[in-house]
mmCIF file of C-alpha atoms in Angstrom:
data_model
loop_
_atom_site.group_PDB
_atom_site.id
_atom_site.type_symbol
_atom_site.label_atom_id
_atom_site.label_comp_id
_atom_site.label_asym_id
_atom_site.label_seq_id
_atom_site.Cartn_x
_atom_site.Cartn_y
_atom_site.Cartn_z
ATOM 1 C CA MET Y 1 -42.022 -11.875 -4.051
ATOM 2 C CA ASP Y 2 -44.433 -14.697 -3.222
ATOM 3 C CA ALA Y 3 -44.936 -16.305 0.216
ATOM 4 C CA LYS Y 4 -42.907 -19.426 -0.722
ATOM 5 C CA ASN Y 5 -39.736 -17.414 -1.497
ATOM 6 C CA GLU Y 6 -40.313 -15.074 1.452
ATOM 7 C CA SER Y 7 -39.957 -17.987 3.903
ATOM 8 C CA TYR Y 8 -36.415 -18.721 2.655
ATOM 9 C CA ARG Y 9 -35.126 -15.217 3.464
ATOM 10 C CA PRO Y 10 -33.291 -15.343 6.802
ATOM 11 C CA SER Y 11 -34.461 -12.808 9.355
ATOM 12 C CA GLY Y 12 -32.079 -10.530 11.195
ATOM 13 C CA LEU Y 13 -29.742 -9.776 8.270
ATOM 14 C CA LEU Y 14 -28.377 -6.254 8.175
ATOM 15 C CA TYR Y 15 -26.848 -4.084 5.478
ATOM 16 C CA CYS Y 16 -25.185 -0.682 5.469
ATOM 17 C CA SER Y 17 -27.649 1.655 3.813
ATOM 18 C CA ARG Y 18 -25.613 4.882 3.713
ATOM 19 C CA ASP Y 19 -22.582 6.720 5.032
ATOM 20 C CA MET Y 20 -23.451 9.066 7.862
ATOM 21 C CA TYR Y 21 -20.136 10.753 8.582
ATOM 22 C CA GLY Y 22 -16.434 10.117 8.888
ATOM 23 C CA LEU Y 23 -13.266 11.717 10.139
ATOM 24 C CA PRO Y 24 -10.590 12.998 7.759
ATOM 25 C CA ALA Y 25 -7.851 10.496 7.009
ATOM 26 C CA PHE Y 26 -4.682 10.816 9.061
ATOM 27 C CA SER Y 27 -1.379 9.527 7.761
ATOM 28 C CA PHE Y 28 2.192 9.089 8.959
ATOM 29 C CA SER Y 29 5.005 8.382 6.488
ATOM 30 C CA TYR Y 30 8.714 7.709 6.801
ATOM 31 C CA TYR Y 31 11.138 7.624 3.866
ATOM 32 C CA ARG Y 32 14.831 6.852 3.540
ATOM 33 C CA ALA Y 33 16.748 8.141 0.501
ATOM 34 C CA LEU Y 34 18.658 5.407 -1.336
ATOM 35 C CA ARG Y 35 19.638 7.845 -4.095
ATOM 36 C CA HIS Y 36 18.786 11.537 -4.445
ATOM 37 C CA TRP Y 37 15.924 10.515 -6.779
ATOM 38 C CA LEU Y 38 14.794 7.240 -5.076
ATOM 39 C CA HIS Y 39 13.230 7.014 -1.596
ATOM 40 C CA LEU Y 40 11.869 3.857 0.099
ATOM 41 C CA GLY Y 41 9.697 3.855 3.191
ATOM 42 C CA PHE Y 42 6.322 3.085 4.715
ATOM 43 C CA SER Y 43 3.038 4.825 5.339
ATOM 44 C CA MET Y 44 0.363 4.266 7.982
ATOM 45 C CA SER Y 45 -3.111 5.723 7.374
ATOM 46 C CA TYR Y 46 -6.154 5.863 9.667
ATOM 47 C CA TYR Y 47 -9.758 6.699 8.802
ATOM 48 C CA ALA Y 48 -12.929 6.303 10.887
ATOM 49 C CA ARG Y 49 -16.498 6.276 9.613
ATOM 50 C CA THR Y 50 -20.024 5.686 10.846
ATOM 51 C CA LEU Y 51 -22.609 3.941 8.661
ATOM 52 C CA GLN Y 52 -26.349 3.621 9.050
ATOM 53 C CA VAL Y 53 -27.393 -0.049 9.290
ATOM 54 C CA SER Y 54 -30.822 -1.207 8.084
ATOM 55 C CA SER Y 55 -32.695 -4.511 8.277
ATOM 56 C CA VAL Y 56 -32.879 -6.562 5.068
ATOM 57 C CA ASP Y 57 -36.435 -7.611 5.926
ATOM 58 C CA THR Y 58 -38.013 -4.268 6.788
ATOM 59 C CA LYS Y 59 -35.568 -1.779 5.198
ATOM 60 C CA GLU Y 60 -35.847 0.239 8.433
ATOM 61 C CA PRO Y 61 -32.750 1.676 10.151
ATOM 62 C CA VAL Y 62 -31.812 -0.419 13.203
ATOM 63 C CA GLY Y 63 -28.601 1.243 14.354
ATOM 64 C CA ASN Y 64 -25.135 2.400 13.399
ATOM 65 C CA GLN Y 65 -21.916 0.656 12.453
ATOM 66 C CA PHE Y 66 -18.620 2.176 13.601
ATOM 67 C CA CYS Y 67 -15.544 1.264 11.531
ATOM 68 C CA HIS Y 68 -11.845 2.043 11.899
ATOM 69 C CA LEU Y 69 -9.761 1.625 8.729
ATOM 70 C CA ILE Y 70 -6.021 1.159 9.343
ATOM 71 C CA SER Y 71 -3.719 0.854 6.304
ATOM 72 C CA PRO Y 72 -0.020 -0.011 6.725
ATOM 73 C CA MET Y 73 1.754 0.225 3.347
ATOM 74 C CA ALA Y 74 5.261 -0.115 1.898
ATOM 75 C CA ALA Y 75 6.068 2.933 -0.247
ATOM 76 C CA ILE Y 76 8.415 4.087 -2.997
ATOM 77 C CA ARG Y 77 8.914 7.707 -4.066
ATOM 78 C CA PHE Y 78 10.598 9.085 -7.194
ATOM 79 C CA GLN Y 79 12.028 12.592 -6.751
ATOM 80 C CA TYR Y 80 11.922 14.669 -10.006
ATOM 81 C CA LEU Y 81 13.191 17.909 -8.512
ATOM 82 C CA ASP Y 82 15.192 17.908 -5.278
ATOM 83 C CA ARG Y 83 16.276 21.434 -4.358
ATOM 84 C CA PRO Y 84 16.858 22.610 -0.770
ATOM 85 C CA ILE Y 85 13.590 24.587 -0.629
ATOM 86 C CA VAL Y 86 11.334 22.809 -3.162
ATOM 87 C CA GLY Y 87 10.832 19.274 -4.443
ATOM 88 C CA LEU Y 88 8.560 17.487 -6.925
ATOM 89 C CA TYR Y 89 7.890 13.767 -6.728
ATOM 90 C CA SER Y 90 5.520 10.893 -7.502
ATOM 91 C CA GLY Y 91 5.107 7.581 -5.742
ATOM 92 C CA LEU Y 92 3.292 4.343 -5.050
ATOM 93 C CA ALA Y 93 2.353 2.613 -1.784
ATOM 94 C CA LEU Y 94 0.955 -0.924 -1.441
ATOM 95 C CA GLY Y 95 -0.334 -2.761 1.622
ATOM 96 C CA VAL Y 96 -3.509 -3.905 3.363
ATOM 97 C CA THR Y 97 -6.479 -2.195 5.025
ATOM 98 C CA ILE Y 98 -7.606 -3.716 8.313
ATOM 99 C CA SER Y 99 -11.104 -2.619 9.294
ATOM 100 C CA PRO Y 100 -12.597 -3.679 12.643
ATOM 101 C CA CYS Y 101 -16.302 -2.725 12.698
ATOM 102 C CA PHE Y 102 -18.753 -2.709 15.611
ATOM 103 C CA THR Y 103 -22.497 -2.680 14.906
ATOM 104 C CA VAL Y 104 -24.796 -1.472 17.676
ATOM 105 C CA ALA Y 105 -27.549 -3.923 16.615
ATOM 106 C CA GLN Y 106 -25.193 -6.961 16.836
ATOM 107 C CA PRO Y 107 -23.064 -7.903 19.844
ATOM 108 C CA LYS Y 108 -19.912 -8.972 17.983
ATOM 109 C CA THR Y 109 -17.157 -7.030 16.230
ATOM 110 C CA GLN Y 110 -16.363 -7.920 12.621
ATOM 111 C CA CYS Y 111 -12.950 -7.410 11.046
ATOM 112 C CA PHE Y 112 -12.390 -7.029 7.309
ATOM 113 C CA VAL Y 113 -9.065 -7.113 5.452
ATOM 114 C CA ALA Y 114 -8.644 -5.730 1.911
ATOM 115 C CA PRO Y 115 -5.816 -4.585 -0.362
ATOM 116 C CA ALA Y 116 -4.684 -0.963 0.051
ATOM 117 C CA PHE Y 117 -2.809 1.367 -2.277
ATOM 118 C CA GLN Y 118 -1.966 5.006 -2.830
ATOM 119 C CA LEU Y 119 -0.816 6.292 -6.211
ATOM 120 C CA THR Y 120 0.683 9.770 -5.984
ATOM 121 C CA ALA Y 121 0.706 11.330 -9.449
ATOM 122 C CA LEU Y 122 2.305 14.595 -8.327
ATOM 123 C CA GLY Y 123 3.681 15.705 -4.982
ATOM 124 C CA LEU Y 124 5.071 19.097 -3.974
ATOM 125 C CA ARG Y 125 7.397 19.724 -1.008
ATOM 126 C CA VAL Y 126 8.170 23.301 0.101
ATOM 127 C CA GLY Y 127 10.709 23.919 2.858
ATOM 128 C CA ASN Y 128 13.937 22.400 4.116
ATOM 129 C CA ARG Y 129 14.111 21.030 7.691
ATOM 130 C CA VAL Y 130 10.407 21.589 8.364
ATOM 131 C CA TYR Y 131 8.339 21.459 5.185
ATOM 132 C CA TRP Y 132 4.817 21.495 3.782
ATOM 133 C CA THR Y 133 3.622 18.867 1.288
ATOM 134 C CA THR Y 134 0.657 18.571 -1.050
ATOM 135 C CA GLU Y 135 -0.059 15.455 -3.095
ATOM 136 C CA LEU Y 136 -2.494 14.755 -5.924
ATOM 137 C CA GLY Y 137 -3.267 11.070 -6.295
ATOM 138 C CA PHE Y 138 -5.707 8.232 -5.834
ATOM 139 C CA GLY Y 139 -6.094 5.612 -3.103
ATOM 140 C CA ASP Y 140 -6.475 5.226 0.647
ATOM 141 C CA LYS Y 141 -5.359 8.788 1.435
ATOM 142 C CA GLY Y 142 -7.781 10.294 -1.093
ATOM 143 C CA PHE Y 143 -7.375 12.588 -4.102
ATOM 144 C CA VAL Y 144 -5.685 15.520 -2.342
ATOM 145 C CA CYS Y 145 -3.438 15.101 0.666
ATOM 146 C CA THR Y 146 -1.641 17.923 2.462
ATOM 147 C CA GLY Y 147 0.457 18.067 5.589
ATOM 148 C CA ILE Y 148 3.666 19.046 7.324
ATOM 149 C CA GLY Y 149 6.875 17.081 7.679
ATOM 150 C CA ALA Y 150 10.344 17.218 9.203
ATOM 151 C CA ARG Y 151 13.762 15.903 8.188
ATOM 152 C CA PHE Y 152 15.863 14.209 10.840
#
C-alpha cells in the first residue's frame, strides 16, 4: 500500500483476531403439551466467550474482548414416540441473540443483536418425572446438547 492510501486508514480500529476460550452453552427450556405429539414453549440459552483483539494498523494484540451471548427463543417440538420411560422428538426454536461485549482496549460496551435458531433433528428423552435428554441438531445450542429435566 502506498503512502497516499495509508493516510486514509483511520488509526485505532480494532478487530477480533481469534477465539481464546469460551464457556459451554447453558440452556433452560419450558414446554407445554398441546397434544401428545405437539409441544410449544420457549428456550433461553447463554454462552460466554473471550476473543483476542488486535489493532488494524499494527496487527499486534492490544487486549481482550469479553462477550455474553443470550438467546431467548420461541420453540416447537414434535414428539414421535411418547412412552412413559422413553421419548423421541424433533423441534425448531427461533428468536434473537443479544450480545453485549466489553473490550479492554476501549472504554465503552458494544451490544449486537442477531437472529437465533436451533434445529433439533433428533432428540431422546429417557425417564419419567426426572429425565435425561440428548439432542442432535444445529444452531445456538450447538451440534450435541445433553441435560436433565423434570416434569411438573
